[in-house]
Amino acid sequence: MLTENDRAQLWMQMKAHSDRLFEEIQVLKPDGEVTGPVDDISPDVMREMYRWMVLVRAFDRKCVILQRQGRIGTYAPFEGQEAAQVGSALALAPEDWMFPTYRDHAAAMVHGQPLATVVLYWMGRMEGCVCPPGKHILPPCVPIATHLLHAAGAAWAAKWRGEPMVAIAYFGDGATSEGDFHEALNFAGVFQLPVIFLCQNNGYAISVPFSRQSASRTIAQRAVAYDIPGVRVDGNDVFAVYRAVRQARERAAAGLGPTLIEAVTFRYGAHTTADDPTRYRDQQRLSDEWRTQRDPVTRLRLYLERHDLWDARQEEAWQAEVASRVDAAVQEAMAAGPADPLAMFDHVYADEPWHLAEQRRELATARGGAHA
Amino acid sequence: MSRELTMLQAIQEALDLKLADDERVVLLGEDIGVNGGVFRATDGLLAKYGEKRVIDTPLAESGIIGTAIGMALNGMVPVAEIQFLAFIFPGLEQLLSHAARMRHRTRGQFGVPMVIRTPYGAGIRGPELHSESVEAFFAHTPGLKVVVPSSPYDAKGLLISAIEDPDPVVFLEPTRIYRAFREEVPGGLYRVPLGQAKVVREGEDLSIFAWGSMLRTALRAAEQIEQERGWRCEVIDLRTLYPLDRETIITSVQKTGRALVVHEAHKTAGLGAEIISLINDEALLYLRAPVKRIAGFDVPVPMFSVEDDYLPTEARIRQGIEETILF
């Protein structure tokens, strides 16, 4: 029997172990050096990581501009979080199920969502919710943490049918306060589901800092309560994220169940274009610090250049390619023509009930019969 | 002292005055403190009243409503903010199974004096699930009161009444008119009683019932139709959706003999059905035409590129008026 004193000591030891166990894993340091061998990541994959990160950053900046110009609606920027999203998505197999939030379109694009589709989404167009045939990319989840259970369920179905695919759910630090986060981890643990829970802890749920979100020091340590693996990585380190997700994927595919990954990162900008971060944090200083000291794109470029995997000529060519791809995507989305209001009646059900058929006619008539 | 305020400013002022007036009042919600709320309804209140009174919570709607219930049980008067109406769903169990039933199941021993404020409705080019209008869910729940202001003056007076009410009140704030116009609002505490509708435009030919942002759309339609056809529509702002102000509704219908309900919520099983049923029960023999509903379509509130086609328009309301009067 443990005494009260024994228990107090064990508790202190457990906290110390927890601090070590959930220490932030870093492979690629901000100065472009690595903390150990990275032979398991091929130069081709490294270049692909870089190309994607540059592309999605340019896309993100373009969208912020489009919003300012009134050409798209409220937009949720992800700049600063490219490594977490690109690194994780590149570690997936093409058929894996992806459940993103409204800030995870970088991951979605890497996983196969066309750029133009993402623009359409932010233009308030329903076409923006649709992924290419054969892909398993769900529309951005707008409520918080609810989609973690969908990922668990999709993984469950794959396991039930013996299919090799896994599911990944993206979410933020705020989501870990919702009940659905805990229910998802619990189900995934009980039924040993092939699912990856990827938390991008960017430190703020809109204005609320993580210290106000939870008394636990890390998100990764929540895994302990469900007896599933928890990993904390430098979320701006694309190698660390890629490795953690690849390992989690291997475990899941091998029938070893779920993993919770916490990728520590920072959004450089606002929560959305409707938000003003200067109200709740020292925005200029924090943003500058992360940009200059921990930027995910810069450190990978330093590494690639140092190892002769990338040079100025390639950079120039890629920047030009990126600009034209982003422009082409925006043009394609803008050329979609006016949204068809009658499409709101499509797909409410597989078979249209009488009252919807009637209301569809009513709107068509009100609009001058153009679509009747 | 009287100034011209927007609805948002009037709401902020009501919260400010009640925090000053009653030490049991606390505000809690996501981003309501340092950030002042995503619409700034609680702007400046953290600085003025401190962290014990104006509480930034973790991101958890069930947590917010559930702990508010506990606070209310134990002598406080929580005013919770849910960031957008469609985000309230994780908290519905707390609201419907507990807040609404506590007084009843403890036979009056414990009450839950609390307010859930939440922005709602379409028309502001919001992202998905930022434009819902599900007031009927709450009006279908015995034990809750449901209040919707349509003007700055009423917003302040109704919110003060809601905070002072002994029962849980769902207070729905129409985002489309948060900043759309200003009107004179007295400076101090005043009350607009819950459960009382307001005749905002008098008329003899038809009664229009509306609330939230639809009130202004209905008023414009009524003005246009008077200019075009000379018909005078009475427009009634229901203000409290549950319990309804039966007397004002029936008195008006008995006078005009015709009625139209306008709401942006989906048509099927919306409040319009309940109002028509009430008219059916109390004023059937006064009616000269069937009572119409001009409502949001029975589709998920669409993304913003076509939300204007989802919402009832002046044209649709005018057509409803014409069909009713010419029936």
XYZ file of C-alpha atoms in Angstrom:
699
model
C 0.000 0.000 0.000
C 1.325 3.405 -0.949
C 1.403 6.086 1.681
C 0.143 9.577 0.997
C 3.779 10.609 0.795
C 4.610 7.863 -1.734
C 1.798 9.030 -3.881
C 2.917 12.643 -3.766
C 6.408 11.585 -4.797
C 5.185 9.387 -7.616
C 3.041 12.231 -8.829
C 6.070 14.550 -8.985
C 8.042 11.843 -10.786
C 5.231 11.293 -13.233
C 5.160 14.993 -14.045
C 8.886 14.929 -14.638
C 8.570 11.881 -16.877
C 5.718 13.533 -18.693
C 7.843 16.611 -19.350
C 10.508 14.396 -20.929
C 8.120 12.096 -22.727
C 6.301 14.999 -24.331
C 9.287 17.143 -25.031
C 9.021 18.827 -28.420
C 10.775 16.642 -30.985
C 12.870 18.573 -33.440
C 14.720 17.222 -36.464
C 15.274 20.286 -38.619
C 16.442 23.243 -36.608
C 15.592 26.830 -37.522
C 19.137 27.382 -38.787
C 18.716 24.577 -41.326
C 20.886 22.058 -39.441
C 19.479 18.671 -38.503
C 19.615 17.082 -35.071
C 20.433 13.638 -36.490
C 20.450 11.613 -39.688
C 17.527 12.098 -42.068
C 18.331 9.272 -44.487
C 14.787 8.023 -44.186
C 13.511 11.075 -46.085
C 14.568 11.079 -49.721
C 15.843 14.224 -51.454
C 12.866 14.046 -53.793
C 10.465 14.131 -50.878
C 12.392 17.006 -49.337
C 12.129 19.019 -52.540
C 8.462 18.171 -52.785
C 7.946 19.420 -49.240
C 9.630 22.670 -50.138
C 7.734 23.185 -53.376
C 4.431 22.631 -51.625
C 5.266 24.918 -48.745
C 6.205 27.741 -51.093
C 3.104 27.144 -53.177
C 0.619 27.079 -50.299
C 2.177 30.162 -48.722
C 1.761 32.093 -51.955
C -1.789 30.802 -52.212
C -2.557 31.887 -48.654
C -1.187 35.396 -49.189
C -3.162 35.697 -52.400
C -6.373 34.779 -50.614
C -5.823 37.421 -47.941
C -5.433 39.977 -50.748
C -8.543 38.688 -52.526
C -10.516 39.125 -49.321
C -9.264 42.693 -48.923
C -10.360 43.370 -52.479
C -13.807 41.970 -51.737
C -13.393 39.176 -54.279
C -13.775 36.397 -51.692
C -15.476 36.324 -48.287
C -14.026 36.013 -44.811
C -10.851 33.924 -45.077
C -8.884 31.907 -42.503
C -5.155 32.234 -43.220
C -2.657 29.546 -42.230
C 0.664 31.256 -42.931
C 3.229 29.967 -40.433
C 1.642 26.522 -40.253
C 2.839 25.214 -43.640
C 5.213 22.566 -42.254
C 2.540 21.000 -40.052
C 0.076 20.759 -42.920
C 2.402 19.899 -45.805
C 4.533 17.495 -43.791
C 1.530 15.606 -42.471
C -0.298 15.402 -45.787
C 2.786 14.148 -47.633
C 3.079 11.273 -45.161
C -0.350 9.951 -46.152
C -1.297 7.461 -48.828
C -3.463 8.839 -51.660
C -6.538 6.898 -50.545
C -6.377 7.983 -46.903
C -9.313 9.898 -45.484
C -8.705 13.540 -44.579
C -10.932 15.543 -42.223
C -9.663 19.152 -42.242
C -10.914 22.321 -40.564
C -11.321 25.720 -42.185
C -7.607 26.441 -41.677
C -6.277 23.236 -43.196
C -6.630 23.836 -46.910
C -2.850 23.578 -47.297
C -3.093 19.949 -46.177
C -6.147 19.450 -48.368
C -4.372 20.837 -51.440
C -1.371 18.579 -50.873
C -3.748 15.648 -50.530
C -5.365 16.428 -53.869
C -7.865 19.247 -53.465
C -7.530 21.572 -56.492
C -6.516 25.131 -55.619
C -9.463 26.541 -57.548
C -11.874 24.473 -55.438
C -10.440 26.017 -52.302
C -10.914 29.519 -53.754
C -14.526 28.656 -54.582
C -15.108 27.620 -50.994
C -14.000 31.006 -49.724
C -16.148 32.692 -52.368
C -19.094 31.182 -50.536
C -19.706 28.675 -53.317
C -21.041 25.213 -52.589
C -18.801 23.766 -55.313
C -15.933 24.501 -52.928
C -16.973 21.604 -50.702
C -16.502 18.920 -53.346
C -13.293 16.894 -53.702
C -12.124 15.135 -56.871
C -13.687 11.743 -57.598
C -11.934 8.930 -55.771
C -10.391 11.250 -53.181
C -11.489 11.218 -49.552
C -11.215 14.868 -48.552
C -14.118 16.155 -46.515
C -15.240 19.804 -46.669
C -13.643 22.028 -44.037
C -15.182 21.349 -40.647
C -16.540 24.626 -39.276
C -17.730 23.589 -35.800
C -14.879 22.711 -33.484
C -13.668 19.131 -32.882
C -16.806 17.475 -34.199
C -14.991 15.873 -37.145
C -12.567 13.921 -34.957
C -15.366 11.454 -34.404
C -16.007 11.236 -38.140
C -12.355 10.361 -38.670
C -12.641 7.697 -35.989
C -15.745 6.323 -37.675
C -14.200 6.312 -41.146
C -11.182 4.520 -39.719
C -13.514 2.067 -38.024
C -15.223 1.264 -41.330
C -11.852 0.750 -43.023
C -10.794 -1.573 -40.249
C -14.098 -3.419 -40.382
C -13.685 -4.068 -44.107
C -9.991 -4.824 -43.814
C -8.997 -1.927 -46.075
C -5.499 -0.552 -45.648
C -6.490 3.144 -45.527
C -6.218 5.339 -42.457
C -8.000 8.522 -41.461
C -6.489 11.780 -40.269
C -8.269 14.609 -38.473
C -6.790 18.102 -38.290
C -7.696 20.435 -35.458
C -6.332 23.197 -33.278
C -5.505 23.673 -29.632
C -8.957 25.088 -28.879
C -10.576 21.893 -30.139
C -9.006 19.914 -27.313
C -11.410 21.615 -24.898
C -14.483 20.242 -26.617
C -16.086 17.016 -25.447
C -15.906 15.500 -28.929
C -12.096 15.537 -28.777
C -12.168 13.270 -25.761
C -14.897 11.038 -27.141
C -12.909 10.560 -30.335
C -9.705 9.637 -28.512
C -11.627 7.292 -26.293
C -13.435 5.483 -29.111
C -10.218 5.256 -31.106
C -8.468 3.741 -28.116
C -11.215 1.305 -27.181
C -11.620 0.007 -30.726
C -7.960 0.464 -31.741
C -8.914 2.464 -34.809
C -6.493 3.363 -37.616
C -6.792 7.110 -37.108
C -4.331 9.965 -36.644
C -5.328 12.968 -34.576
C -3.150 15.842 -35.731
C -3.372 18.901 -33.521
C -1.763 22.090 -34.753
C -1.239 23.890 -31.493
C -0.756 27.445 -32.718
C -1.073 28.837 -29.231
C -4.327 30.730 -29.698
C -7.980 29.839 -30.172
C -8.872 33.180 -31.708
C -7.861 35.349 -28.728
C -7.596 32.729 -26.000
C -4.026 31.572 -25.312
C -3.366 27.907 -24.649
C -2.624 28.697 -21.006
C -6.288 29.669 -20.685
C -7.458 26.733 -22.760
C -6.063 24.048 -20.499
C -4.128 23.524 -17.303
C -2.267 20.632 -18.932
C 1.165 21.628 -20.147
C 0.943 19.839 -23.445
C -1.768 18.434 -25.646
C 0.231 15.291 -26.378
C 0.006 14.229 -22.746
C -3.776 13.891 -23.062
C -3.029 10.628 -24.881
C -1.891 9.091 -21.593
C -5.415 9.121 -20.206
C -6.605 7.009 -23.131
C -3.527 4.801 -23.200
C -2.712 5.696 -26.784
C 0.601 7.092 -28.057
C 1.036 10.852 -27.851
C 3.803 12.740 -29.610
C 4.801 16.392 -29.455
C 6.781 17.781 -32.341
C 8.051 21.117 -33.533
C 5.238 21.899 -35.902
C 7.407 24.232 -37.951
C 9.825 21.389 -38.621
C 8.542 19.604 -41.674
C 10.859 16.602 -41.151
C 9.640 16.035 -37.602
C 6.003 16.332 -38.605
C 6.459 14.071 -41.624
C 8.179 11.412 -39.531
C 5.644 11.510 -36.730
C 2.732 11.169 -39.129
C 4.448 8.486 -41.193
C 5.077 6.489 -38.039
C 1.527 6.996 -36.827
C 0.294 5.887 -40.232
C 2.426 2.749 -40.150
C 1.155 1.891 -36.698
C -2.438 2.484 -37.740
C -2.101 0.446 -40.916
C -0.491 -2.371 -38.923
C -3.525 -2.557 -36.638
C -1.813 -0.879 -33.685
C -4.439 1.834 -33.277
C -4.556 5.623 -33.064
C -1.924 8.282 -32.364
C -2.313 11.807 -31.047
C 0.235 14.214 -32.515
C 0.697 17.747 -31.256
C 2.509 19.992 -33.731
C 3.573 23.191 -32.006
C 3.275 26.123 -34.369
C 2.003 29.686 -34.746
C -0.328 31.449 -37.134
C 1.410 34.588 -38.261
C -1.768 36.439 -39.043
C -5.299 36.823 -37.793
C -7.730 34.031 -36.905
C -9.693 35.131 -39.950
C -9.720 38.288 -42.020
C -12.539 39.453 -39.704
C -10.237 39.248 -36.681
C -7.782 41.799 -35.301
C -4.987 40.009 -33.413
C -3.518 43.263 -32.075
C -6.418 43.306 -29.624
C -5.263 40.223 -27.767
C -1.551 39.691 -28.324
C 1.657 41.514 -29.080
C 1.060 40.723 -32.714
C 3.990 42.521 -34.305
C 6.562 41.122 -31.899
C 5.229 37.549 -31.851
C 4.744 37.414 -35.575
C 8.231 38.842 -36.220
C 9.796 36.423 -33.756
C 8.228 33.374 -35.316
C 8.950 34.594 -38.845
C 12.587 35.358 -38.199
C 13.428 32.650 -35.694
C 11.246 29.638 -36.433
C 9.918 29.958 -39.955
C 9.162 26.545 -41.495
C 9.900 27.495 -45.104
C 13.172 29.315 -44.468
C 14.712 26.481 -42.486
C 13.943 23.902 -45.133
C 15.378 26.106 -47.847
C 18.563 26.565 -45.797
C 18.852 22.802 -45.432
C 18.226 22.109 -49.104
C 20.717 24.724 -50.271
C 23.351 23.527 -47.857
C 23.021 20.008 -49.202
C 22.930 21.060 -52.862
C 19.339 19.975 -53.223
C 18.125 23.402 -54.256
C 19.665 26.516 -55.768
C 18.835 30.061 -56.766
C 17.942 29.063 -60.306
C 15.454 26.443 -59.097
C 14.066 28.937 -56.630
C 13.474 31.500 -59.324
C 11.830 28.988 -61.624
C 9.628 27.637 -58.849
C 8.542 31.084 -57.675
C 7.444 31.867 -61.233
C 5.621 28.538 -61.463
C 3.910 29.167 -58.136
C 2.740 32.618 -59.188
C 1.246 31.276 -62.384
C -0.422 28.301 -60.668
C -2.004 30.514 -58.025
C -3.169 33.030 -60.623
C -4.569 30.268 -62.779
C -6.487 28.834 -59.826
C -7.943 32.217 -58.936
C -8.907 32.867 -62.554
C -10.526 29.472 -62.843
C -12.570 30.074 -59.685
C -13.574 33.591 -60.710
C -14.578 32.357 -64.156
C -17.072 29.933 -62.653
C -19.908 32.333 -63.460
C -22.578 33.502 -61.062
C -23.626 30.996 -58.424
C -26.897 29.271 -59.263
C -29.328 29.961 -56.412
C -31.458 26.992 -57.399
C -28.542 24.714 -56.563
C -29.468 25.250 -52.908
C -32.298 22.774 -53.481
C -30.011 20.113 -54.931
C -28.832 17.276 -52.713
C -30.843 18.172 -49.624
C -32.008 14.589 -49.997
C -31.176 11.893 -52.506
C -34.807 12.136 -53.684
C -36.462 15.533 -53.637
C -39.602 15.672 -51.472
C -42.692 17.533 -52.723
C -42.202 20.653 -50.647
C -38.680 21.221 -51.936
C -39.810 20.727 -55.514
C -42.463 23.356 -54.847
C -40.061 25.803 -53.234
C -37.599 25.306 -56.083
C -40.335 26.335 -58.540
C -41.256 29.277 -56.324
C -37.700 30.630 -56.367
C -37.333 29.965 -60.079
C -40.498 31.934 -60.774
C -39.436 34.744 -58.464
C -36.176 34.973 -60.377
C -38.016 35.468 -63.626
C -38.364 31.890 -64.684
C -34.859 31.815 -66.086
C -34.198 28.464 -64.476
C -37.733 27.095 -64.399
C -29.377 61.159 -21.278
C -30.243 59.818 -24.665
C -27.964 59.098 -27.595
C -28.136 57.337 -30.904
C -26.693 53.831 -30.551
C -26.365 50.761 -32.720
C -27.862 47.532 -31.454
C -24.380 46.288 -30.555
C -23.678 49.391 -28.511
C -27.034 49.076 -26.800
C -26.308 45.458 -25.900
C -22.864 46.364 -24.584
C -24.445 49.082 -22.491
C -27.059 46.735 -21.044
C -24.317 44.307 -20.004
C -22.260 47.138 -18.555
C -25.178 48.471 -16.526
C -26.161 45.073 -15.167
C -22.556 44.265 -14.196
C -22.500 47.547 -12.268
C -25.979 47.100 -10.828
C -25.827 43.491 -9.624
C -22.663 41.836 -8.336
C -24.126 38.401 -9.043
C -23.971 39.041 -12.780
C -21.007 37.480 -14.597
C -20.303 37.194 -18.305
C -18.683 34.101 -19.737
C -17.886 32.886 -23.211
C -15.257 32.446 -25.899
C -13.206 35.549 -26.756
C -15.485 37.871 -24.770
C -12.748 39.241 -22.511
C -9.513 40.521 -23.999
C -10.989 40.481 -27.491
C -14.301 42.023 -26.439
C -16.293 39.395 -28.342
C -16.003 38.671 -32.048
C -18.634 41.362 -32.697
C -17.357 43.550 -29.797
C -20.561 43.201 -27.767
C -18.484 42.948 -24.590
C -15.908 45.551 -25.614
C -14.188 47.183 -22.660
C -16.021 45.174 -20.004
C -13.047 43.036 -18.942
C -10.981 46.163 -18.314
C -13.812 47.687 -16.315
C -14.951 44.692 -14.250
C -11.997 42.317 -14.171
C -11.510 38.620 -14.787
C -13.877 37.462 -12.074
C -16.826 39.110 -13.789
C -15.915 38.854 -17.471
C -14.556 35.408 -18.167
C -12.790 34.118 -21.263
C -13.570 30.405 -21.175
C -11.997 27.421 -22.871
C -13.534 26.589 -26.239
C -16.423 24.420 -25.069
C -20.084 25.333 -25.426
C -21.309 22.508 -23.233
C -18.782 23.679 -20.674
C -20.002 27.274 -20.889
C -23.695 26.476 -20.573
C -23.193 23.668 -18.075
C -21.081 25.730 -15.690
C -23.444 28.666 -16.117
C -26.216 26.389 -14.854
C -24.135 25.528 -11.806
C -23.376 29.175 -11.128
C -27.046 30.077 -11.471
C -28.024 27.284 -9.077
C -25.653 28.726 -6.533
C -26.722 32.335 -6.488
C -25.083 33.935 -9.492
C -26.609 35.366 -12.649
C -24.490 34.205 -15.573
C -24.821 35.773 -18.990
C -23.176 33.360 -21.388
C -22.211 34.219 -24.932
C -22.205 31.536 -27.600
C -20.114 32.912 -30.452
C -22.614 32.022 -33.206
C -25.954 30.291 -32.875
C -24.863 27.230 -34.869
C -22.078 26.622 -32.352
C -24.559 26.155 -29.528
C -25.274 22.547 -30.464
C -22.665 20.913 -28.192
C -24.386 22.820 -25.355
C -27.932 21.821 -26.255
C -28.014 18.936 -23.822
C -27.150 21.315 -21.001
C -29.691 23.848 -22.206
C -32.589 21.550 -23.047
C -32.116 18.736 -20.554
C -30.995 20.801 -17.594
C -31.441 24.587 -17.775
C -34.974 24.292 -19.103
C -36.071 21.604 -16.652
C -34.371 22.469 -13.384
C -37.167 24.523 -11.850
C -39.763 21.984 -12.868
C -38.041 18.850 -11.669
C -36.989 20.354 -8.357
C -40.556 21.556 -7.845
C -39.403 25.160 -7.647
C -36.557 24.467 -5.238
C -33.836 25.455 -7.717
C -34.145 27.978 -10.498
C -31.644 28.796 -13.221
C -31.622 32.556 -13.774
C -29.303 32.807 -16.740
C -29.130 34.283 -20.213
C -27.596 32.712 -23.299
C -26.790 35.496 -25.754
C -25.911 34.519 -29.259
C -25.592 36.249 -32.638
C -27.783 34.634 -35.269
C -29.132 34.887 -38.769
C -27.978 35.338 -42.338
C -27.198 38.321 -44.494
C -23.655 39.205 -43.470
C -21.700 37.065 -45.950
C -20.637 34.822 -43.089
C -18.844 31.517 -43.540
C -20.761 28.234 -43.380
C -22.709 27.656 -40.166
C -22.565 31.314 -39.178
C -26.046 32.193 -40.491
C -28.523 29.809 -38.892
C -31.886 30.766 -37.453
C -33.059 27.875 -35.304
C -35.189 29.768 -32.780
C -37.859 27.098 -33.153
C -35.620 24.546 -31.391
C -35.763 26.678 -28.256
C -39.401 27.669 -28.598
C -40.128 23.939 -28.633
C -38.565 23.560 -25.213
C -40.791 24.216 -22.197
C -38.841 26.053 -19.533
C -36.893 28.367 -21.833
C -37.852 31.866 -22.880
C -36.809 33.023 -26.329
C -36.223 36.707 -27.047
C -35.203 38.456 -30.273
C -34.670 42.223 -30.386
C -35.088 44.129 -33.638
C -33.939 47.586 -32.603
C -31.263 49.120 -30.369
C -33.805 50.458 -27.865
C -35.506 47.101 -27.495
C -32.212 45.207 -27.438
C -31.095 47.077 -24.344
C -34.422 46.954 -22.522
C -35.067 43.319 -23.388
C -31.589 42.202 -22.379
C -31.920 43.911 -19.004
C -35.277 42.185 -18.508
C -33.767 38.861 -19.588
C -30.924 39.180 -17.074
C -33.438 40.026 -14.330
C -35.749 37.172 -15.294
C -35.808 34.221 -12.874
C -35.756 31.679 -15.723
C -33.270 30.824 -18.472
C -33.590 33.087 -21.500
C -32.178 32.448 -24.964
C -31.417 35.896 -26.339
C -30.907 35.856 -30.095
C -29.147 38.844 -31.621
C -29.657 39.405 -35.360
C -26.191 40.038 -36.781
C -27.539 41.660 -39.911
C -28.802 44.646 -37.932
C -26.101 44.737 -35.247
C -24.662 47.861 -36.851
C -27.199 48.554 -39.589
C -28.788 51.608 -37.985
C -28.824 53.757 -34.873
C -31.667 55.011 -32.759
C -32.147 56.933 -29.566
C -31.402 54.882 -26.482
C -31.797 56.241 -22.949
C -28.644 56.070 -20.830
C -29.736 54.338 -17.624
C -31.371 51.034 -16.738
C -34.790 50.512 -18.280
C -36.812 47.432 -19.070
C -38.765 46.225 -22.042
C -40.941 43.470 -20.620
C -40.557 39.932 -21.930
C -43.646 38.403 -23.494
C -44.898 41.612 -25.095
C -45.008 42.212 -28.815
C -44.942 45.722 -30.256
C -47.055 47.237 -32.998
C -44.409 49.102 -34.983
C -46.702 50.170 -37.811
C -50.442 50.471 -37.629
C -52.731 49.313 -40.408
C -56.182 47.966 -41.128
C -55.775 45.664 -44.106
C -53.360 42.946 -43.030
C -51.220 42.008 -40.021
C -47.572 41.114 -40.597
C -45.715 39.313 -37.827
C -41.923 39.379 -37.906
C -38.822 39.523 -35.709
C -35.084 39.981 -35.929
C -33.685 41.306 -39.182
C -36.887 40.371 -41.021
C -38.797 43.104 -39.227
C -37.122 45.798 -41.309
C -37.611 43.850 -44.513
C -41.300 43.472 -43.656
C -41.600 47.175 -42.821
C -40.123 48.173 -46.162
C -42.478 45.842 -47.969
C -45.408 47.336 -46.048
C -44.347 50.868 -46.982
C -43.915 49.961 -50.650
C -47.277 48.251 -50.855
C -49.010 51.249 -49.311
C -47.458 53.522 -51.925
C -48.245 51.158 -54.768
C -51.687 49.890 -53.817
C -52.833 51.991 -50.883
C -53.127 48.957 -48.588
C -52.179 49.624 -45.008
C -50.407 46.748 -43.329
C -49.983 46.523 -39.592
C -46.482 45.316 -38.721
C -45.901 43.631 -35.383
C -42.511 42.891 -33.885
C -43.031 39.824 -31.716
C -39.852 40.495 -29.644
C -40.485 37.451 -27.440
C -40.982 34.225 -29.376
C -41.695 32.077 -26.374
C -44.047 32.549 -24.704
C -45.890 34.443 -27.464
C -47.919 37.589 -26.869
C -51.237 36.053 -27.763
C -53.308 39.137 -27.047
C -51.428 41.470 -29.383
C -51.440 38.900 -32.176
C -55.134 38.129 -31.897
C -56.248 41.727 -31.422
C -54.461 42.710 -34.597
C -55.859 39.832 -36.653
C -59.356 40.528 -35.396
C -58.929 44.076 -36.644
C -57.408 43.370 -40.042
C -58.866 39.961 -40.889
C -55.694 38.974 -42.725
C -52.246 37.896 -41.599
C -48.797 37.055 -42.883
C -45.837 35.686 -40.947
C -42.295 36.456 -42.091
C -39.287 34.589 -40.756
C -35.876 33.783 -42.095
C -35.863 30.387 -40.418
C -36.858 27.388 -42.502
C -40.548 27.296 -43.274
C -41.369 23.792 -42.083
C -42.021 23.571 -38.343
C -40.878 27.168 -37.936
C -42.545 29.650 -35.573
C -44.862 30.706 -38.388
C -46.740 27.442 -38.029
C -47.286 28.082 -34.333
C -48.515 31.633 -34.913
C -50.937 30.473 -37.598
C -52.195 27.810 -35.243
C -52.791 30.426 -32.588
C -54.727 32.553 -35.069
C -56.684 29.471 -36.070
C -57.625 28.836 -32.453
C -58.532 32.389 -31.528
C -59.506 34.345 -34.625
C -60.560 31.908 -37.348
C -63.928 33.516 -37.952
C -62.313 36.924 -38.437
C -60.128 35.710 -41.303
C -60.851 36.751 -44.864
C -57.942 34.816 -46.383
C -55.613 31.969 -45.458
C -52.622 33.059 -43.392
C -49.368 32.849 -45.353
C -45.782 32.243 -44.332
C -42.925 33.955 -46.130
C -39.917 32.073 -44.800
C -36.470 30.743 -45.505
C -36.535 27.733 -47.777
C -36.340 24.228 -46.358
C -32.699 23.784 -47.282
C -29.582 24.060 -45.120
C -28.818 27.789 -44.997
C -26.688 28.033 -48.138
C -23.223 29.482 -48.398
C -23.154 33.242 -48.745
C -22.975 33.491 -52.528
C -26.692 32.714 -52.670
C -27.876 33.639 -49.183
C -29.845 36.619 -50.529
C -31.972 34.169 -52.475
C -32.508 32.065 -49.375
C -33.720 34.952 -47.243
C -37.244 36.341 -47.624
C -37.085 39.477 -49.745
C -39.309 42.527 -49.952
C -40.524 41.221 -53.307
C -41.566 37.878 -51.835
C -43.289 39.614 -48.935
C -45.105 42.014 -51.287
C -46.283 39.096 -53.339
C -47.527 37.381 -50.182
C -49.409 40.538 -49.203
C -51.000 40.788 -52.660
C -52.062 37.164 -52.713
C -53.579 37.471 -49.250
C -55.439 40.698 -49.844
C -56.651 39.682 -53.306
C -57.630 36.185 -52.169
